[in-house]
Structures are given as structure tokens and as C-alpha cells.
Coordinates of C-alpha atoms in Angstrom, one line a residue:
M663 CA -8.0 92.0 11.3
K664 CA -11.4 93.8 11.6
I665 CA -11.0 97.3 10.2
L666 CA -13.7 100.0 10.4
Q667 CA -13.3 103.0 8.1
I668 CA -15.2 106.1 9.1
S669 CA -15.6 108.6 6.3
N670 CA -17.9 111.6 5.8
Y671 CA -19.5 110.0 2.8
Y672 CA -18.8 107.0 0.5
Y673 CA -19.4 105.9 -3.0
P674 CA -21.7 106.4 -4.9
N675 CA -21.1 109.9 -3.5
I676 CA -18.3 111.4 -5.4
G677 CA -15.4 113.4 -3.9
G678 CA -11.7 113.1 -3.2
I679 CA -12.0 111.7 0.3
E680 CA -14.8 109.4 -0.7
Q681 CA -12.6 108.0 -3.5
V682 CA -9.6 107.5 -1.1
A683 CA -11.8 105.7 1.4
R684 CA -13.1 103.4 -1.4
D685 CA -9.5 102.8 -2.5
A686 CA -8.5 101.9 1.1
S687 CA -11.4 99.4 1.4
N688 CA -10.4 97.7 -1.8
A689 CA -6.7 97.7 -0.8
L690 CA -7.5 96.1 2.6
K691 CA -10.4 93.7 1.9
D692 CA -8.4 90.8 0.6
G693 CA -6.6 90.1 3.9
N694 CA -9.0 91.8 6.4
E695 CA -12.6 92.1 7.3
V696 CA -13.6 95.7 6.3
K697 CA -16.7 97.7 7.1
V698 CA -17.4 101.4 6.5
F699 CA -19.4 103.9 8.6
C700 CA -20.4 107.2 7.0
F701 CA -23.2 109.8 6.5
N702 CA -26.2 109.2 4.2
H703 CA -27.2 112.2 2.1
E704 CA -30.8 111.4 3.0
K705 CA -32.4 111.6 6.5
N706 CA -32.8 107.9 6.9
N707 CA -30.2 105.4 8.1
K708 CA -29.2 102.8 5.5
T709 CA -27.0 99.8 5.1
D710 CA -25.8 98.7 1.7
E711 CA -22.8 97.1 0.0
V712 CA -20.1 98.5 -2.3
D713 CA -17.4 96.3 -3.9
G714 CA -18.3 93.5 -1.4
V715 CA -17.8 95.9 1.6
E716 CA -20.7 96.6 4.0
I717 CA -21.5 100.4 4.2
V718 CA -23.4 101.7 7.2
R719 CA -24.8 105.2 6.5
A720 CA -26.2 107.5 9.2
G721 CA -29.0 109.8 8.1
C722 CA -28.1 113.4 7.7
F723 CA -30.6 116.2 8.3
A724 CA -28.4 119.3 7.5
K725 CA -25.0 120.7 6.8
V726 CA -23.4 123.4 8.9
A727 CA -20.2 125.0 7.7
S728 CA -19.6 122.0 5.4
Q729 CA -20.1 119.6 8.3
S730 CA -22.9 117.0 8.0
M731 CA -25.2 116.7 11.0
S732 CA -27.1 113.6 12.1
F733 CA -29.5 112.8 15.0
S734 CA -28.8 109.1 14.7
Y735 CA -25.0 109.1 14.2
G736 CA -23.8 108.5 17.8
K737 CA -26.3 105.7 18.6
L738 CA -25.6 104.0 15.2
L739 CA -21.8 104.3 15.6
K740 CA -22.1 102.7 19.1
K741 CA -24.3 99.9 17.6
T742 CA -21.8 99.3 14.8
F743 CA -18.9 99.0 17.2
K744 CA -20.8 96.6 19.4
S745 CA -21.7 94.3 16.5
F746 CA -18.4 94.5 14.6
N747 CA -15.9 95.0 17.4
P748 CA -13.1 96.4 15.2
D749 CA -9.4 95.8 15.9
A750 CA -8.6 99.1 14.1
V751 CA -10.4 102.2 12.9
I752 CA -9.3 104.4 10.0
F753 CA -10.9 107.8 10.6
H754 CA -10.9 110.2 7.7
C755 CA -10.4 113.9 8.7
P756 CA -11.8 116.5 8.8
N757 CA -15.0 115.4 10.4
P758 CA -15.3 117.1 13.8
F759 CA -18.9 115.9 14.3
G760 CA -17.8 112.3 13.8
A761 CA -14.7 112.7 15.9
H762 CA -16.8 113.8 18.9
Y763 CA -18.8 110.5 18.9
L764 CA -15.8 108.4 17.9
L765 CA -13.7 109.5 20.9
K766 CA -16.7 108.8 23.2
V767 CA -17.1 105.2 21.8
L768 CA -13.4 104.5 21.8
K769 CA -13.3 104.9 25.7
K770 CA -15.0 101.5 25.9
Y771 CA -12.6 99.9 23.3
P772 CA -9.1 100.7 24.7
D773 CA -7.5 98.0 22.5
C774 CA -8.9 99.3 19.3
K775 CA -6.1 101.0 17.3
L776 CA -7.0 104.4 15.8
I777 CA -5.5 105.5 12.5
V778 CA -6.2 109.1 11.5
Y779 CA -6.2 109.7 7.8
W780 CA -5.5 113.5 7.7
H781 CA -6.7 114.7 4.3
L782 CA -6.5 118.5 5.0
D783 CA -6.5 121.1 7.7
I784 CA -9.8 123.1 8.2
V785 CA -8.7 126.2 6.3
K786 CA -11.9 128.1 5.4
Q787 CA -13.9 127.7 8.7
K788 CA -11.2 129.2 11.0
T789 CA -13.7 129.7 13.9
L790 CA -14.8 126.1 13.6
A791 CA -11.2 125.0 13.6
K792 CA -10.4 126.9 16.8
F793 CA -13.6 125.6 18.5
F794 CA -12.5 122.0 17.8
H795 CA -8.8 122.5 18.6
G796 CA -8.9 120.6 21.8
Q797 CA -10.9 117.7 20.3
T798 CA -8.4 117.5 17.4
K799 CA -5.5 117.3 19.9
R800 CA -7.2 114.5 21.8
L801 CA -7.9 112.6 18.5
L802 CA -4.3 112.7 17.4
K803 CA -3.1 111.8 20.9
R804 CA -5.3 108.7 20.8
A805 CA -4.1 107.7 17.3
V806 CA -1.3 105.2 16.9
K807 CA -0.7 106.3 13.3
I808 CA -1.5 109.5 11.3
L809 CA -1.6 109.2 7.5
A810 CA -0.9 112.2 5.3
T811 CA -1.2 112.4 1.5
S812 CA 2.2 114.0 1.1
P813 CA 5.4 114.9 3.1
N814 CA 4.6 118.6 2.3
Y815 CA 1.4 118.4 4.3
I816 CA 3.2 117.0 7.3
D817 CA 5.6 120.0 7.2
G818 CA 2.8 122.5 6.5
S819 CA 0.2 121.4 9.1
K820 CA 0.9 122.4 12.7
Y821 CA -1.2 119.4 13.9
L822 CA 0.9 116.9 11.8
S823 CA 4.3 118.5 12.4
N824 CA 3.6 118.4 16.2
N825 CA 2.9 114.7 15.9
R826 CA 5.6 113.9 13.3
E827 CA 6.7 110.7 15.0
K828 CA 3.3 109.2 14.4
C829 CA 3.0 110.3 10.7
A830 CA 3.4 108.2 7.6
V831 CA 2.8 109.2 4.0
L832 CA 0.1 107.5 2.1
S833 CA -0.4 109.3 -1.2
C834 CA -3.7 109.2 -3.1
C835 CA -3.7 106.9 -6.1
V836 CA -4.8 107.2 -9.7
S837 CA -7.5 104.7 -10.6
S838 CA -6.4 102.4 -13.4
E839 CA -10.0 101.9 -14.4
R840 CA -10.7 105.6 -14.6
I841 CA -7.8 106.3 -16.9
K842 CA -8.1 103.2 -19.0
T843 CA -8.4 104.3 -22.6
T844 CA -10.3 102.8 -25.5
E845 CA -10.3 103.3 -29.3
A846 CA -13.3 105.5 -28.8
D847 CA -11.4 107.8 -26.4
F848 CA -8.6 108.3 -28.9
K849 CA -11.2 109.0 -31.6
N850 CA -12.9 111.6 -29.4
A851 CA -9.6 113.2 -28.6
E852 CA -8.8 113.5 -32.3
N853 CA -12.2 115.2 -32.9
I854 CA -11.3 117.7 -30.1
K855 CA -7.9 118.4 -31.8
N856 CA -9.5 118.8 -35.2
A857 CA -12.0 121.2 -33.8
N858 CA -9.1 123.3 -32.5
K859 CA -6.6 122.8 -35.3
G860 CA -3.5 124.9 -35.0
K861 CA -4.2 125.8 -31.4
I862 CA -2.2 125.0 -28.2
L863 CA -4.8 123.2 -26.2
C864 CA -4.9 123.8 -22.4
F865 CA -7.3 121.8 -20.3
A866 CA -8.5 122.4 -16.7
V867 CA -11.1 120.5 -14.7
G868 CA -12.5 120.7 -11.2
R869 CA -15.4 122.1 -9.1
H870 CA -15.9 125.8 -9.6
V871 CA -15.2 126.8 -6.0
P872 CA -12.7 129.5 -4.8
Y873 CA -9.8 127.3 -3.8
K874 CA -9.6 125.7 -7.3
G875 CA -8.3 129.1 -8.5
I876 CA -10.0 128.9 -11.9
E877 CA -10.5 132.7 -11.9
Y878 CA -6.7 133.0 -12.1
L879 CA -6.6 130.8 -15.2
V880 CA -9.4 132.9 -16.8
K881 CA -7.4 136.1 -16.0
A882 CA -4.2 134.5 -17.4
S883 CA -6.0 133.7 -20.6
R884 CA -6.4 137.5 -21.3
L885 CA -2.6 137.6 -21.5
L886 CA -2.4 134.9 -24.1
D887 CA -2.8 135.3 -27.9
D888 CA -5.3 133.6 -30.2
N889 CA -2.9 130.6 -30.7
F890 CA -4.4 129.2 -27.5
K891 CA -7.6 127.4 -26.6
I892 CA -8.5 126.9 -23.0
I893 CA -11.2 124.3 -22.2
I894 CA -12.5 124.3 -18.6
G895 CA -14.5 121.3 -17.3
G896 CA -16.6 121.1 -14.2
S897 CA -19.2 123.2 -12.6
G898 CA -20.1 124.8 -9.2
P899 CA -21.2 127.9 -7.4
L900 CA -18.8 130.1 -9.2
T901 CA -19.6 128.9 -12.8
E902 CA -21.7 131.9 -13.8
E903 CA -19.3 134.4 -12.2
L904 CA -16.4 132.7 -14.1
K905 CA -18.3 132.9 -17.4
E906 CA -18.9 136.7 -16.8
L907 CA -15.2 137.1 -16.1
A908 CA -14.4 135.3 -19.3
E909 CA -16.9 137.3 -21.4
G910 CA -15.5 138.4 -24.7
D911 CA -12.5 136.0 -24.5
N912 CA -13.1 133.5 -27.3
K913 CA -10.1 131.4 -26.2
I914 CA -12.1 130.0 -23.3
E915 CA -14.7 127.3 -23.6
F916 CA -16.6 126.0 -20.6
A917 CA -17.3 122.3 -21.1
G918 CA -19.5 121.9 -18.0
R919 CA -19.6 118.6 -16.1
I920 CA -18.0 115.9 -18.1
D921 CA -18.1 112.1 -17.7
D922 CA -15.1 109.9 -17.4
N923 CA -14.9 109.1 -21.2
T924 CA -15.0 112.8 -22.1
L925 CA -12.5 113.5 -19.4
K926 CA -10.1 111.0 -20.9
A927 CA -10.6 112.4 -24.4
H928 CA -9.7 115.9 -23.2
M929 CA -6.7 114.6 -21.3
L930 CA -5.4 112.9 -24.5
A931 CA -6.1 115.9 -26.6
C932 CA -4.6 118.7 -24.5
D933 CA -1.0 120.0 -24.8
I934 CA -0.9 121.5 -21.3
F935 CA -2.8 120.7 -18.1
C936 CA -3.7 123.7 -16.1
F937 CA -4.1 123.2 -12.3
P938 CA -4.5 126.7 -10.8
S939 CA -5.5 125.7 -7.2
I940 CA -4.5 128.3 -4.6
T941 CA -5.0 127.0 -1.1
K942 CA -4.3 124.0 1.1
N943 CA -7.8 122.9 0.6
E944 CA -6.2 121.3 -2.4
A945 CA -4.3 118.8 -0.3
F946 CA -3.1 116.6 -3.1
G947 CA -4.7 116.9 -6.6
I948 CA -5.9 113.6 -8.0
A949 CA -6.9 115.3 -11.3
L950 CA -3.3 116.6 -11.5
A951 CA -1.9 113.1 -11.0
E952 CA -4.4 111.7 -13.6
A953 CA -3.2 114.3 -16.2
M954 CA 0.4 113.4 -15.5
S955 CA -0.5 109.7 -16.1
F956 CA -1.4 110.8 -19.7
E957 CA 2.1 112.3 -20.0
K958 CA 0.8 115.9 -19.8
P959 CA 3.0 118.7 -18.4
S960 CA 1.3 120.9 -15.9
V961 CA 1.3 124.5 -14.7
T962 CA 0.6 124.9 -11.0
F963 CA 0.9 127.6 -8.3
T964 CA 3.2 127.3 -5.3
I965 CA 0.9 126.4 -2.3
E966 CA 2.8 126.3 1.0
G967 CA 2.1 123.1 2.8
S968 CA 0.0 121.5 0.1
G969 CA 0.8 118.2 -1.6
V970 CA 0.2 119.8 -5.1
N971 CA 3.8 120.7 -5.3
Y972 CA 4.8 117.2 -4.3
V973 CA 2.6 115.6 -7.0
S974 CA 4.1 117.7 -9.7
L975 CA 7.7 118.9 -9.4
N976 CA 8.8 122.3 -10.7
N977 CA 11.1 122.0 -13.8
V978 CA 10.7 118.2 -13.7
T979 CA 7.1 117.3 -14.5
G980 CA 5.8 120.9 -15.1
L981 CA 6.2 124.5 -14.2
E982 CA 5.3 126.0 -10.8
V983 CA 4.8 129.8 -10.3
E984 CA 4.2 132.2 -7.5
N985 CA 0.7 131.7 -5.9
G986 CA -1.9 133.9 -7.5
N987 CA 0.4 135.6 -9.9
V988 CA -1.6 135.7 -13.1
E989 CA 1.3 137.2 -15.2
K990 CA 3.7 134.4 -14.1
Y991 CA 1.0 131.8 -14.8
A992 CA 0.5 133.0 -18.4
E993 CA 4.3 133.1 -18.9
A994 CA 4.6 129.5 -17.8
V995 CA 1.9 128.4 -20.2
K996 CA 3.7 130.3 -23.0
T997 CA 7.0 128.7 -22.1
L998 CA 5.5 125.2 -22.5
A999 CA 3.6 126.2 -25.6
E1000 CA 6.8 127.4 -27.4
N1001 CA 8.8 124.3 -26.6
A1002 CA 7.4 121.0 -27.8
Q1003 CA 10.5 119.1 -26.6
L1004 CA 10.1 120.5 -23.1
R1005 CA 6.5 119.5 -23.0
E1006 CA 7.5 115.9 -24.1
T1007 CA 10.3 115.8 -21.5
Y1008 CA 8.1 116.9 -18.7
G1009 CA 5.2 114.7 -19.8
K1010 CA 7.3 111.6 -19.8
A1011 CA 8.8 112.5 -16.4
A1012 CA 5.2 113.1 -15.1
K1013 CA 4.0 109.6 -16.1
E1014 CA 7.1 108.0 -14.6
R1015 CA 6.4 109.8 -11.3
V1016 CA 2.8 108.6 -11.3
D1017 CA 3.9 105.0 -12.1
R1018 CA 6.5 105.1 -9.3
L1019 CA 4.4 106.8 -6.5
F1020 CA 0.7 107.1 -7.2
T1021 CA -0.6 103.8 -8.6
E1022 CA -3.2 101.5 -6.9
N1023 CA -0.5 98.9 -6.4
V1024 CA 1.8 101.3 -4.5
F1025 CA -1.2 102.5 -2.5
K1026 CA -2.3 99.0 -1.6
S1027 CA 1.2 97.9 -0.6
T1028 CA 1.9 101.0 1.5
L1029 CA -1.4 100.8 3.3
N1030 CA -1.1 97.1 4.1
D1031 CA 2.4 97.6 5.4
I1032 CA 1.2 100.4 7.7
I1033 CA -1.7 98.3 9.0
N1034 CA 0.6 95.3 9.6
S1035 CA 3.0 97.5 11.6
I1036 CA 0.6 98.9 14.1

């Protein structure tokens, strides 16, 4: 089968959707002919290859409300359809600009099966979501299958719940290569532990943007005593604001952007993984699943309709508290800190859940079954 994936961006651009698109290409390429169409961060059109898969990139001249804009997108998409003639398209949402052109092109390809991979609702740009409401309904009507990263998101999204009969769950997967550990990783982890001897180590990582909720972790730290050390990885537009919020709290350390090896060392070293995301923009939580694969118990907020609370289960793989409640979050961290046996029990259950539901093999098998069923 010829399968065209349409994503906002693609590797080497880094992001959750980009990673899922790459995982999907690798899962499908053995038994199918796969091609990817996406935006290029630069203004020029470009064609290259990643993992043996051809990537067609349409030049982007600007971003408006997080949506990439391109003068050449429509013409290049039409040309790609004509030369490749796909049997099926996997379209990664949200991408309203891309959806506009895709629906136009698909009118000439009535036999081409459309699979919509619904990563998240448009939450922040509410006006934009309303403007494209009709287009979104047409897109989902044209689709033969809608993929969601968790059953929670199907229940929590009005678009998905209204098209429940078309929906299937295809959870994101943890990259085995990304979490593969070496002797050097364990040595680095030991160095982190030694530098914080006697402390309960809490680790959080993610872009410093509002929906990641890192400010709530910083505020929760104020309610913890000096037996704790909280290391926060990542960077973003809120970094300086978060540092100001944490000023005077010696428990908190901002590690900045960290590479994969440093990430693994922190995952190995920590006692508790903190994942304080607060909105449905956090549709799944790959970093959360990665921490669970290292047998780490987590503390999360309840996010209605998000897959976060599907990835980690309350009182099974970690603790979940009322959304935005700083006091409850601090209490949950204390509960895990005071009970090493509970941390071990949750940690083992966390790894077992990842191994059962969120591995590359599970992702590959599930996606191929879906493709073969359409």
C-alpha cells in the first residue's frame, strides 16, 4: 500500500507529533511504500530522506497562532499526490492550513482512504478553533478512521466523541533507542545522587510553556522541606519567569536543555518524577511514559479529557491530584518520599504498564492492524 503521511514538521525537527509521525513511518515502511509531506522551517521547498523514507517539505514563510503558513503548500501537495498517487493518507491534527488544501486535493482522489491522527484539540486558540469548526467536521466526515492517543481523549473531545464509531486508540510509544542505558549513564546518575546525598530527588522535564504547569511545581517546592531536591530540565519562554518565582528556594535547580544521555542519567537518579501539566494540550505525555519505563513513580494533576491520566494510573503507577492544587501536589510528593516501598511498588507497576501498552512493538502491531483493516 502507498501511504502518505502529512505532518506539520518532521525529524530532524523535534516535537511530540514529529516523533509520532517518524514512529509511524518506521512502523509502516517494511510492508508499505511510505512518503511524508510536511512544512520546512525555511522558506524554500526541500526533499530529503529520513530512515529511508522520502520527506517532501513545503517552505514556510511565517507562523500565525502556532500555524505554519506557506505559499507553495497547495501546489506542492497537489504535485506530490499526482506523482505518488497514495492509497491512504495519515493526516496529523491539528493542522488547519494543511487540512484546507488536503480536502481540496482529495476531491480528485475519491478512492484514497483518509486516516486522521488526532493528537489534540485546539485549546489555546479558541477563536481559531471556531473559525475552522466546519472544516474540521468535513475532515472527520471524510476520514475512514480517526486515531486517538488514549481512550480518555476520545471521551474528552467533542469532535472524537461525536465520531466514536470511527475512532481507534493508537498510543504514543517510548523509543527503545532513546531510553537505552549505558555504563556511562549509570555513572552519571551516581554522580547526580552523590551531589545530592541524603536528598529525595525529584525530576521534571519539558518546554517551559504554560500548559506544562512547571510554575505549580515551583510553588509546591515552597511547601517541602530541605530534604528535597527538585531538578527541572528544559527551557522556553517562561524560563526567566520561573527562575524569578523560584528565587530564594535552594531546593530547585534549573538544568536547562539537556541531551538524551543527561536525560537518562536524571531519570535513573531521581526518586520521583514530577509531571505537573495542567491542560489538554498535554494529550499524552511521552516524557511521563519514559520516566515510567525507568521504574519511577510519578505525581500528576487530573486533566479532564487528557491522556496523561491514562498513561499513569492513580494509586497504581503514581499519585494524581486535583488540577492546579499546589498543596495537594506537595502532599503527594511527601507521601512518596516517606514510603520507599510505595515508590518501588508504583515504579514496578509503571514499567509493566509501559512494557504492555507503550512500546514500539505494540505501536507497530496496532498501527499495521488498523491500516490492514481499512
